[in-house]
Coordinates of C-alpha atoms and ligand atoms in Angstrom, one line a residue:
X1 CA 94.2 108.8 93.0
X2 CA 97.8 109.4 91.3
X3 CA 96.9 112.4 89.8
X4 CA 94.9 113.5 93.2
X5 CA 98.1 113.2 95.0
X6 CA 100.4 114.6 92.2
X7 CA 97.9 118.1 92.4
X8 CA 98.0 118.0 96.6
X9 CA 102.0 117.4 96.0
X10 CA 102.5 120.3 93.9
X11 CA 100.9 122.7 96.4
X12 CA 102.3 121.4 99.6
X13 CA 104.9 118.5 99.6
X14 CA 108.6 119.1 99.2
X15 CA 111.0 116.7 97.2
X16 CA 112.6 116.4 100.7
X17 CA 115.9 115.4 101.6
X18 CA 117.4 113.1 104.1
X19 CA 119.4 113.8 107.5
X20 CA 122.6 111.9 105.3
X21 CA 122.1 114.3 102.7
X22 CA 122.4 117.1 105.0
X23 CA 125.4 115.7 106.6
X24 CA 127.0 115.1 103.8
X25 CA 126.1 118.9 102.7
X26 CA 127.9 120.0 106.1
X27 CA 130.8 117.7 105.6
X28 CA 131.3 118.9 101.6
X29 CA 130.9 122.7 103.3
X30 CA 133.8 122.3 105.9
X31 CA 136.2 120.2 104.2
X32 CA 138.8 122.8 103.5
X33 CA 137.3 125.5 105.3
X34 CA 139.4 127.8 107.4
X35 CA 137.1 129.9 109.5
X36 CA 140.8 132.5 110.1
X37 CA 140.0 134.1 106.8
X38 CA 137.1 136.6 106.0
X39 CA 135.2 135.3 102.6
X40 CA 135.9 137.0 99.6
X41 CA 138.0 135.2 96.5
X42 CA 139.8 138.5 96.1
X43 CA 140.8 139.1 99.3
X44 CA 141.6 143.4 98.1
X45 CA 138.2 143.5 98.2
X46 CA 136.3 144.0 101.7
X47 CA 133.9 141.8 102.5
X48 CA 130.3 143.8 103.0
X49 CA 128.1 143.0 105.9
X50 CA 124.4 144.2 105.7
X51 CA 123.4 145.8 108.9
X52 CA 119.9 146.2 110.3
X53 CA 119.5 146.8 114.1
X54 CA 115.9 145.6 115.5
X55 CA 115.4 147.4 119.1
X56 CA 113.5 145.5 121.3
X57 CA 113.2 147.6 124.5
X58 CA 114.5 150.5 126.5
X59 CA 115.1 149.2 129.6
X60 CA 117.0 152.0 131.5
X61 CA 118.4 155.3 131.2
X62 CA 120.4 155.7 134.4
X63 CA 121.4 159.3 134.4
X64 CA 124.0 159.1 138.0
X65 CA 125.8 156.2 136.2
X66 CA 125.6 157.6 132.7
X67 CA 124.3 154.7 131.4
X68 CA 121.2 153.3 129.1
X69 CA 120.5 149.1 128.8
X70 CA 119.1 148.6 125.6
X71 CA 117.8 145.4 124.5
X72 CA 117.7 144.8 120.6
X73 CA 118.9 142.2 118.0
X74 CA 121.2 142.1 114.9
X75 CA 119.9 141.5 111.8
X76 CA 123.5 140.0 109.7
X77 CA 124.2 139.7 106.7
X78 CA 127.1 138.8 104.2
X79 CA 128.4 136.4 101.4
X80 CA 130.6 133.7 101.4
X81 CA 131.9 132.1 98.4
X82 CA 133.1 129.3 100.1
X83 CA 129.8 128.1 101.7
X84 CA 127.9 127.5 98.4
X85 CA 126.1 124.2 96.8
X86 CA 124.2 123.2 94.3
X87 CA 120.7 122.4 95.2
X88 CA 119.7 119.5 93.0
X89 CA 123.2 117.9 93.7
X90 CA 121.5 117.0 96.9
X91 CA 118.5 115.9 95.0
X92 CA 115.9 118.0 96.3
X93 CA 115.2 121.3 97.9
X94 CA 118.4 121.5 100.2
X95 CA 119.1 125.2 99.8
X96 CA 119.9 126.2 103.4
X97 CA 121.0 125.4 106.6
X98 CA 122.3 125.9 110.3
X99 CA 126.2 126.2 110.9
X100 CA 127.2 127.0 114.3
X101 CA 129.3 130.5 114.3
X102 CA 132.1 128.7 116.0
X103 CA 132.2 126.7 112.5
X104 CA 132.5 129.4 109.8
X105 CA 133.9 132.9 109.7
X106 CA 132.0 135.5 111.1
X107 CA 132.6 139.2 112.2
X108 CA 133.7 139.5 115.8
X109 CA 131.6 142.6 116.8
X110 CA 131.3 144.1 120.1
X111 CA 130.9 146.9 121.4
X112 CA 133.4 150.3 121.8
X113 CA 131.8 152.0 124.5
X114 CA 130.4 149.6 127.0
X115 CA 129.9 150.2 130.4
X116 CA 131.0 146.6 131.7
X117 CA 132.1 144.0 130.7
X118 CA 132.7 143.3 126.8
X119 CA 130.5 140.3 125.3
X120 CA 130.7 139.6 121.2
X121 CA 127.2 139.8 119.9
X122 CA 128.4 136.5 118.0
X123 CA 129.6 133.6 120.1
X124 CA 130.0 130.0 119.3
X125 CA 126.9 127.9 120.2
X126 CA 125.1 130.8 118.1
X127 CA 123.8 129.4 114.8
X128 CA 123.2 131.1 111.2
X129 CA 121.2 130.8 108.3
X130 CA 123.7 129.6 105.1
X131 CA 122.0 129.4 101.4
X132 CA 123.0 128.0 98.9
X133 CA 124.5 130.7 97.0
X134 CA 126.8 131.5 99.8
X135 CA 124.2 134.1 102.1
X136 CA 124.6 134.1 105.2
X137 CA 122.0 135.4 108.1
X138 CA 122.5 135.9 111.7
X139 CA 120.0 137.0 114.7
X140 CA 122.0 137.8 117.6
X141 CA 120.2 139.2 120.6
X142 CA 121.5 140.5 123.3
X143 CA 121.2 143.2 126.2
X144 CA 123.6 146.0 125.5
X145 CA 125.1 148.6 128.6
X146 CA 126.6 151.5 127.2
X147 CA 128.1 154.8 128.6
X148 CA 126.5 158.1 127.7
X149 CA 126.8 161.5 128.5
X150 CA 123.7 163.2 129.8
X151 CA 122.6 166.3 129.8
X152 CA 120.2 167.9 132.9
X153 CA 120.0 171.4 131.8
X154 CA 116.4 171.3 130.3
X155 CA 115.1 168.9 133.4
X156 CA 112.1 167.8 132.9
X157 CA 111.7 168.1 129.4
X158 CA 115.2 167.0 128.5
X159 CA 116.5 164.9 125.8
X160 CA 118.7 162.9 125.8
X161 CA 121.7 161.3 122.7
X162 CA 122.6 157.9 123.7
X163 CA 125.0 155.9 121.1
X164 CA 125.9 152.3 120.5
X165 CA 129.2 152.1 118.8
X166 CA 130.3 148.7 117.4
X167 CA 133.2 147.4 115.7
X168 CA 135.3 144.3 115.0
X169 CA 139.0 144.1 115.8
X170 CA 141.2 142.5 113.9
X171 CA 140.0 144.0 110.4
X172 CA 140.7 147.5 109.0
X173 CA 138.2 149.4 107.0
X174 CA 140.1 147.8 104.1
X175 CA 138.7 144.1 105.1
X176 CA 135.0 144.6 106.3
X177 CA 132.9 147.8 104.9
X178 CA 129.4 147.9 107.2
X179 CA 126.7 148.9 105.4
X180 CA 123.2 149.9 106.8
X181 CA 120.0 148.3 105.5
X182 CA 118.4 151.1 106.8
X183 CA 119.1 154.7 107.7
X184 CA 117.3 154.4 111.3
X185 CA 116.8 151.6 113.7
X186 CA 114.3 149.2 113.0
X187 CA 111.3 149.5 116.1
X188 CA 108.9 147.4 114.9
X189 CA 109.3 144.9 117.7
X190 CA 109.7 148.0 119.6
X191 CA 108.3 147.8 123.4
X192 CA 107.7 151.4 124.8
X193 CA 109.5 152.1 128.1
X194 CA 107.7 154.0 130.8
X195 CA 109.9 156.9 131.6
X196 CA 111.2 157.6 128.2
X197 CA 110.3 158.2 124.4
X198 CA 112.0 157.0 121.8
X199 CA 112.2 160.2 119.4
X200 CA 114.2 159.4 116.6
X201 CA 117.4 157.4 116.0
X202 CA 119.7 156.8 113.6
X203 CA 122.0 153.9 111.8
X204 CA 125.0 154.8 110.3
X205 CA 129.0 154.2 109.9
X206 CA 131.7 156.1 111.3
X207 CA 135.3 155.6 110.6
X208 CA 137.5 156.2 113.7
X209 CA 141.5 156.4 113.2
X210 CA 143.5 154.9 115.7
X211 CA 147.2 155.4 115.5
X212 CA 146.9 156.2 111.9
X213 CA 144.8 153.1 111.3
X214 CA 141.0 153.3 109.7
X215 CA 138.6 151.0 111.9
X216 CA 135.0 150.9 110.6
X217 CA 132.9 152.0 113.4
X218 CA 128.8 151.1 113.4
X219 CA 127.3 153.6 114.8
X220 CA 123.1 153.4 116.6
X221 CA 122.1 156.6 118.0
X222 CA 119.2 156.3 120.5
X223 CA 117.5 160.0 120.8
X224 CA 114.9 160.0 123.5
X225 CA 113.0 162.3 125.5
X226 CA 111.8 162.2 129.1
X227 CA 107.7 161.7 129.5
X228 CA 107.8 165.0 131.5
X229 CA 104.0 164.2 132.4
X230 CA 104.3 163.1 135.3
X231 CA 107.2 165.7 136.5
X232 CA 104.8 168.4 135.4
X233 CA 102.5 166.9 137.6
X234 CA 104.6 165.6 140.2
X235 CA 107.1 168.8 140.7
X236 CA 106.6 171.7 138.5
X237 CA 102.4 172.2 138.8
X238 CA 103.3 172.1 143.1
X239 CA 106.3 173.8 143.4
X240 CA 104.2 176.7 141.1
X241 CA 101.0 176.3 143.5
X242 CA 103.7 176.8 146.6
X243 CA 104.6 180.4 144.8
X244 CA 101.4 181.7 144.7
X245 CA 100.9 180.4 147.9
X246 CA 103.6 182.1 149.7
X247 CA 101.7 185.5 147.9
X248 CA 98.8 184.9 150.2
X249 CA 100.7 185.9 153.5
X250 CA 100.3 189.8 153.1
X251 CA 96.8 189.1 152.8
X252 CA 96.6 187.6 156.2
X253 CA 95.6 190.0 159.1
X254 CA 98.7 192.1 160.1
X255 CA 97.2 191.6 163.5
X256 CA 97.3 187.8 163.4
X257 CA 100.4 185.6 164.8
X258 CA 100.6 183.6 161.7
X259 CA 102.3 185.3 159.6
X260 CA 105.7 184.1 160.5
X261 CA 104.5 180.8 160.9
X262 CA 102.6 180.9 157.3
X263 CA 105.4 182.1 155.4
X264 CA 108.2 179.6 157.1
X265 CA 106.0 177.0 156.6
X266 CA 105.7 177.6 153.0
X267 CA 109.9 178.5 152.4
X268 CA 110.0 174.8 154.0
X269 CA 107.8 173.5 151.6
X270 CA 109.9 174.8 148.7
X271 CA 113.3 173.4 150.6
X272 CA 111.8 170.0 150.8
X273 CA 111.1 170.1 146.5
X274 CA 114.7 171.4 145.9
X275 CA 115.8 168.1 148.3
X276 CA 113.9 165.9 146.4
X277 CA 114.7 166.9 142.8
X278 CA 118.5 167.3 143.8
X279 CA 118.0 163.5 144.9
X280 CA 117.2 162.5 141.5
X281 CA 119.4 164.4 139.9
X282 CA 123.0 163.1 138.7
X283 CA 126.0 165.6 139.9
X284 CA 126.7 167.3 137.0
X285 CA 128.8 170.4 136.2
X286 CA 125.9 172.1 134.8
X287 CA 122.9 173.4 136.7
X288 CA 119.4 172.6 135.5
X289 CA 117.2 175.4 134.7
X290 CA 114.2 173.7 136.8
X291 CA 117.0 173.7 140.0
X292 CA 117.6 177.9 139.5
X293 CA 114.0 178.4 139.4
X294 CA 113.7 176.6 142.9
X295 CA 117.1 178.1 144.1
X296 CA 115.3 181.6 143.1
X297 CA 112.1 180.4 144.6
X298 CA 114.0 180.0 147.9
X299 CA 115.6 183.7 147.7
X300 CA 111.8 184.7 147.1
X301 CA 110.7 182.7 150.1
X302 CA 113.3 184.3 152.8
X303 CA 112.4 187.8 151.1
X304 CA 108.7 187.2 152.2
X305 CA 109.8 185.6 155.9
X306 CA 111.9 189.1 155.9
X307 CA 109.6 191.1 154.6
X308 CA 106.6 189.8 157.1
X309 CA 109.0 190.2 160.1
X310 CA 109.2 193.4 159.4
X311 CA 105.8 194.5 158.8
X312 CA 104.9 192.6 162.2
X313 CA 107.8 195.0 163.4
X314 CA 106.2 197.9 162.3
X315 CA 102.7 196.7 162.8
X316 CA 103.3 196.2 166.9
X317 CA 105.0 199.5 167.6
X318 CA 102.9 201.9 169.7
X319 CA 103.1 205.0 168.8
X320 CA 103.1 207.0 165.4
X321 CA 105.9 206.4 163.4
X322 CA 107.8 209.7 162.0
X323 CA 108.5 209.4 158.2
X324 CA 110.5 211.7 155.8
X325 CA 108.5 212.8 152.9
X326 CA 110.0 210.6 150.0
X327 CA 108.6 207.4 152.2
X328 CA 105.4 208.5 152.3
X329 CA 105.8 208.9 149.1
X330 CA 106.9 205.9 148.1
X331 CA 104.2 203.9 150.5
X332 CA 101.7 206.0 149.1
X333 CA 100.2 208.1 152.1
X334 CA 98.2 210.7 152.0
X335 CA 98.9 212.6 155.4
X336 CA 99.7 216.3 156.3
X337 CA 101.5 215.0 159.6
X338 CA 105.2 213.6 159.4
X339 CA 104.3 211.1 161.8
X340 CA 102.2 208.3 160.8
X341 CA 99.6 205.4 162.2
X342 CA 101.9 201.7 162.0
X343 CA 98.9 200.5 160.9
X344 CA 98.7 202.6 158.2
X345 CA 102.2 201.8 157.2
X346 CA 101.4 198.4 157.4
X347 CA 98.5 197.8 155.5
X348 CA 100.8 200.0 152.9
X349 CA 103.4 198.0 152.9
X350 CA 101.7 194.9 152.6
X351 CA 99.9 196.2 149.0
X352 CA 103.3 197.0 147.8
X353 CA 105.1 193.8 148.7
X354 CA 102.1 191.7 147.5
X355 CA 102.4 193.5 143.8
X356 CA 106.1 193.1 144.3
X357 CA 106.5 189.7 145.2
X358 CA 103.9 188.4 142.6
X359 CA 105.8 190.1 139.5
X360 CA 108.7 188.7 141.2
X361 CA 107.4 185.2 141.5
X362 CA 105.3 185.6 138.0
X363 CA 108.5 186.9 136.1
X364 CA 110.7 183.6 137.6
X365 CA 108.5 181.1 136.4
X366 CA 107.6 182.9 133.1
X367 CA 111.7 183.1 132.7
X368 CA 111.9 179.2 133.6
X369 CA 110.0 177.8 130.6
X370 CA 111.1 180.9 128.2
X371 CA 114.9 180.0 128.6
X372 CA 114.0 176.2 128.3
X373 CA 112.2 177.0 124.9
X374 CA 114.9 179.5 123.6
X375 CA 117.5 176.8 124.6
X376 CA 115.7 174.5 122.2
X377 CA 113.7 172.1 125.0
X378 CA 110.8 170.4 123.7
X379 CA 108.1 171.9 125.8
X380 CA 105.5 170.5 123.5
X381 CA 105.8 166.8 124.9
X382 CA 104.2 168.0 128.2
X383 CA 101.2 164.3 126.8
X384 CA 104.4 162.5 126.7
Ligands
NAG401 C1 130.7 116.2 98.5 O1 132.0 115.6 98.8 C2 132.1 114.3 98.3 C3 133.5 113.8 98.8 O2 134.4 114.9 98.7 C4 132.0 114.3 96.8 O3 132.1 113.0 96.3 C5 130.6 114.8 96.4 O4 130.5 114.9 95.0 C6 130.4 116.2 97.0 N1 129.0 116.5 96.8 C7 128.7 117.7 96.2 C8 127.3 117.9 96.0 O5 129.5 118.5 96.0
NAG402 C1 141.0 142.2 93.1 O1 140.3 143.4 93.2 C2 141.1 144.6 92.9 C3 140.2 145.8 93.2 O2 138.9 145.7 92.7 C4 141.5 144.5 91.4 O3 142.3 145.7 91.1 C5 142.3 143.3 91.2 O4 142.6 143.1 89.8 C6 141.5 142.0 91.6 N1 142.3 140.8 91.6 C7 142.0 139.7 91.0 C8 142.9 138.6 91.0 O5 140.8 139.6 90.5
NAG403 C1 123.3 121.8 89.5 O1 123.3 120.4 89.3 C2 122.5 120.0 88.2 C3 122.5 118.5 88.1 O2 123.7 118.0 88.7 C4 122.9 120.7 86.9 O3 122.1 120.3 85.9 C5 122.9 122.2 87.1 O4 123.4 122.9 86.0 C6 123.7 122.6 88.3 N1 123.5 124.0 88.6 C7 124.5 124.8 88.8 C8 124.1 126.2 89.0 O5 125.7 124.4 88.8
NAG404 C1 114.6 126.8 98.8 O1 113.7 125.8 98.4 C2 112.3 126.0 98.8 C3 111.5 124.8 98.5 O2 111.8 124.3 97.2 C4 111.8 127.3 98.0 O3 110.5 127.5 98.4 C5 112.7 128.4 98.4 O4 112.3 129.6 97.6 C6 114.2 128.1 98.1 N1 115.0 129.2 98.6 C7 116.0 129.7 97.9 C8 116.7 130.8 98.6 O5 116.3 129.2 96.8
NAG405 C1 124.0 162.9 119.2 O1 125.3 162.9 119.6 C2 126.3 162.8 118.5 C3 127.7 162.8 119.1 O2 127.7 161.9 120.2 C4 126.1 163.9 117.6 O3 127.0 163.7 116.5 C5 124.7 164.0 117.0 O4 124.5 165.1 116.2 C6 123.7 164.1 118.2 N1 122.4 164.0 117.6 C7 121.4 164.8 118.0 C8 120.1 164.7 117.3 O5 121.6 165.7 118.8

């Protein structure tokens, strides 16, 4: 039976030690502890802090404020001489415990660029992990609200360069070096956001000088690209369908009273788009490339409402119309006589405005997503 217990024991039980043992450990730990000084026995040397950052979720890019709301936590870790043991001294397996971070030294960090109120990532009531040879581990989570600048020009497919900046004041690049687990963020506990990709980011240190002082700044870049599905879908397909639409009016009957109607009716179409994408757009002092394609779109559109006035013009006069030999030319009629039928003219006309407005039209939205891809826009995330 002893030696049944003995094998179970070496597989699962623990020596074990007792809640006085552990308050003892935590007595021996603070005695003479002043949590003012960063650890280090030689205080010329900084004390390093091993950085990984674990992003939880995206929650929002707000493009009119200029702000993203990430949610993530801090993976922290350093050294501290002065919060060491020995393990069997406590006779068993007490190698680590809980201190609360209002108890032991820790590196104020918060953020440089938030976009309300400042929080530290480490308060009090937080606890840490402390091992026996003097590691220490923190998990801070929190909900971070930076500023960033945004960038509309490639709207829909843009991309956008958000960064968290940390840093702790009170200590010069001289105390506290940062040093990066990893060179990106961690995403494995990564939830996807709806409106936005997470392309790439990026986990490195930045030193910043303020009045000739070196502050170690940690630096999280967030690189993220619109899902331009549902834009695609949403704006560009339509407003695209609307163009060719507008075409369709020369091929109307010059004799029936809709054409006025038809082509108003499709300019207003294209005004109501270029109100609602200028509603979701932040004011910016550049113009997006998607807003000059509807602002040309709108030119086209009173071209065509000109253009069918003035056939109707043309198409209700009574008699023949007397024209001088280079427009004939131009329209293309074949006739001896100077004066010419306003239907003919008409049904002229029409042809040659319908080839002009469809290069026109072709030629804007060809230009549209050729200056987007020789700008550098990811057009190829059109699944994202
Ligand atoms: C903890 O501190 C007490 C009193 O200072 C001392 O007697 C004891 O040896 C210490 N224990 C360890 C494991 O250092
Ligand atoms: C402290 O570290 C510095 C730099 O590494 C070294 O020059 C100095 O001798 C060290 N001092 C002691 C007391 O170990
Ligand atoms: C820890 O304590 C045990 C017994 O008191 C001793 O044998 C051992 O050498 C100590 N270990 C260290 C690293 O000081
Ligand atoms: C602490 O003790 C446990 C149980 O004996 C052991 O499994 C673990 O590896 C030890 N950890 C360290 C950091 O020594
Ligand atoms: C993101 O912006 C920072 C400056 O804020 C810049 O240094 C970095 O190169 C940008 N990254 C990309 C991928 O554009």
């Amino acid at each position: 039976m002893k030696a049944f217990l003995l094998i179970l024991c070496s597989f699962q039980c623990v020596e074990g030690y007792s809640i006085k043992q552990k308050a003892q450990l935590h007595a021996n730990l603070s005695s003479g502890y002043d949590r003012m000084i960063r650890p280090g026995l030689n205080q010329t040397v900084p004390t390093i802090i091993n950085i990984n950052f674990y992003l939880t979720s995206l929650e929002e890019f707000a493009m009119e404020k200029s702000k993203m709301t990430v949610m993530g936590s801090f993976g922290l870790e350093w050294t501290d001489s002065r919060l060491t043991w020995n393990s069997t001294a406590f006779d068993g397996d007490l190698n680590q415990t809980s201190l609360f971070v209002s108890n032991i030294w820790a590196p104020y960090f918060i953020l440089f660029n938030p976009h309300h109120e400042q929080m530290p990532i480490l308060s009090g009531e937080q606890s840490c992990n402390v091992y026996a040879n003097g590691k220490i581990f923190c998990l801070p989570s929190d909900r971070f609200v930076v500023i960033c600048s945004n960038s509309i020009d490639f709207y829909p497919f843009d991309t956008q360069n958000c960064t968290l900046r940390f840093y702790v004041p009170g200590y010069l690049a001289s105390d506290i070096v940062f040093q990066p687990l990893s060179p990106t963020i961690q995403m494995d506990y990564f939830e996807e956001n709806g409106q936005w990709f997470v392309r790439d980011t990026k986990n490195y240190i930045n030193r910043y000088i303020f009045n000739g002082i070196k502050v170690e700044v940690l630096q999280l870049e967030v690189i993220m690209q619109r899902r331009s599905k549902y834009y695609v879908f949403s704006f560009l397909l339509p407003t695209i369908y609307i163009n060719f639409l507008q075409i369709f009016v020369f091929i109307l009957p010059a004799d029936s009273n809709e054409r006025v109607g038809f082509s108003i009716g499709v300019l207003l179409c294209v005004v109501i788009f270029l109100t609602i994408i200028l509603d979701k757009l932040p004011v910016s002092p550049d113009v997006s490339k998607f807003m000059t394609k509807l602002l040309w779109d709108m030119v086209f559109g009173s071209l065509i409402v000109l253009a069918v006035v003035l056939t109707s013009r043309i198409y209700h006069k009574e008699d023949a119309v007397k024209l001088p030999r280079f427009m004939k030319k131009i329209l293309r009629i074949k006739e001896e006589n100077t004066a010419v039928h306003p239907k003919k003219i008409t049904k002229s006309l029409d042809k040659i405005f319908l080839i002009a407005f469809t290069t026109a039209i072709v030629l804007n939205i060809s230009l549209y997503f050729i200056r987007c891809k020789l700008a550098g826009a990811n057009l190829s995330y059109f699944s994202y």
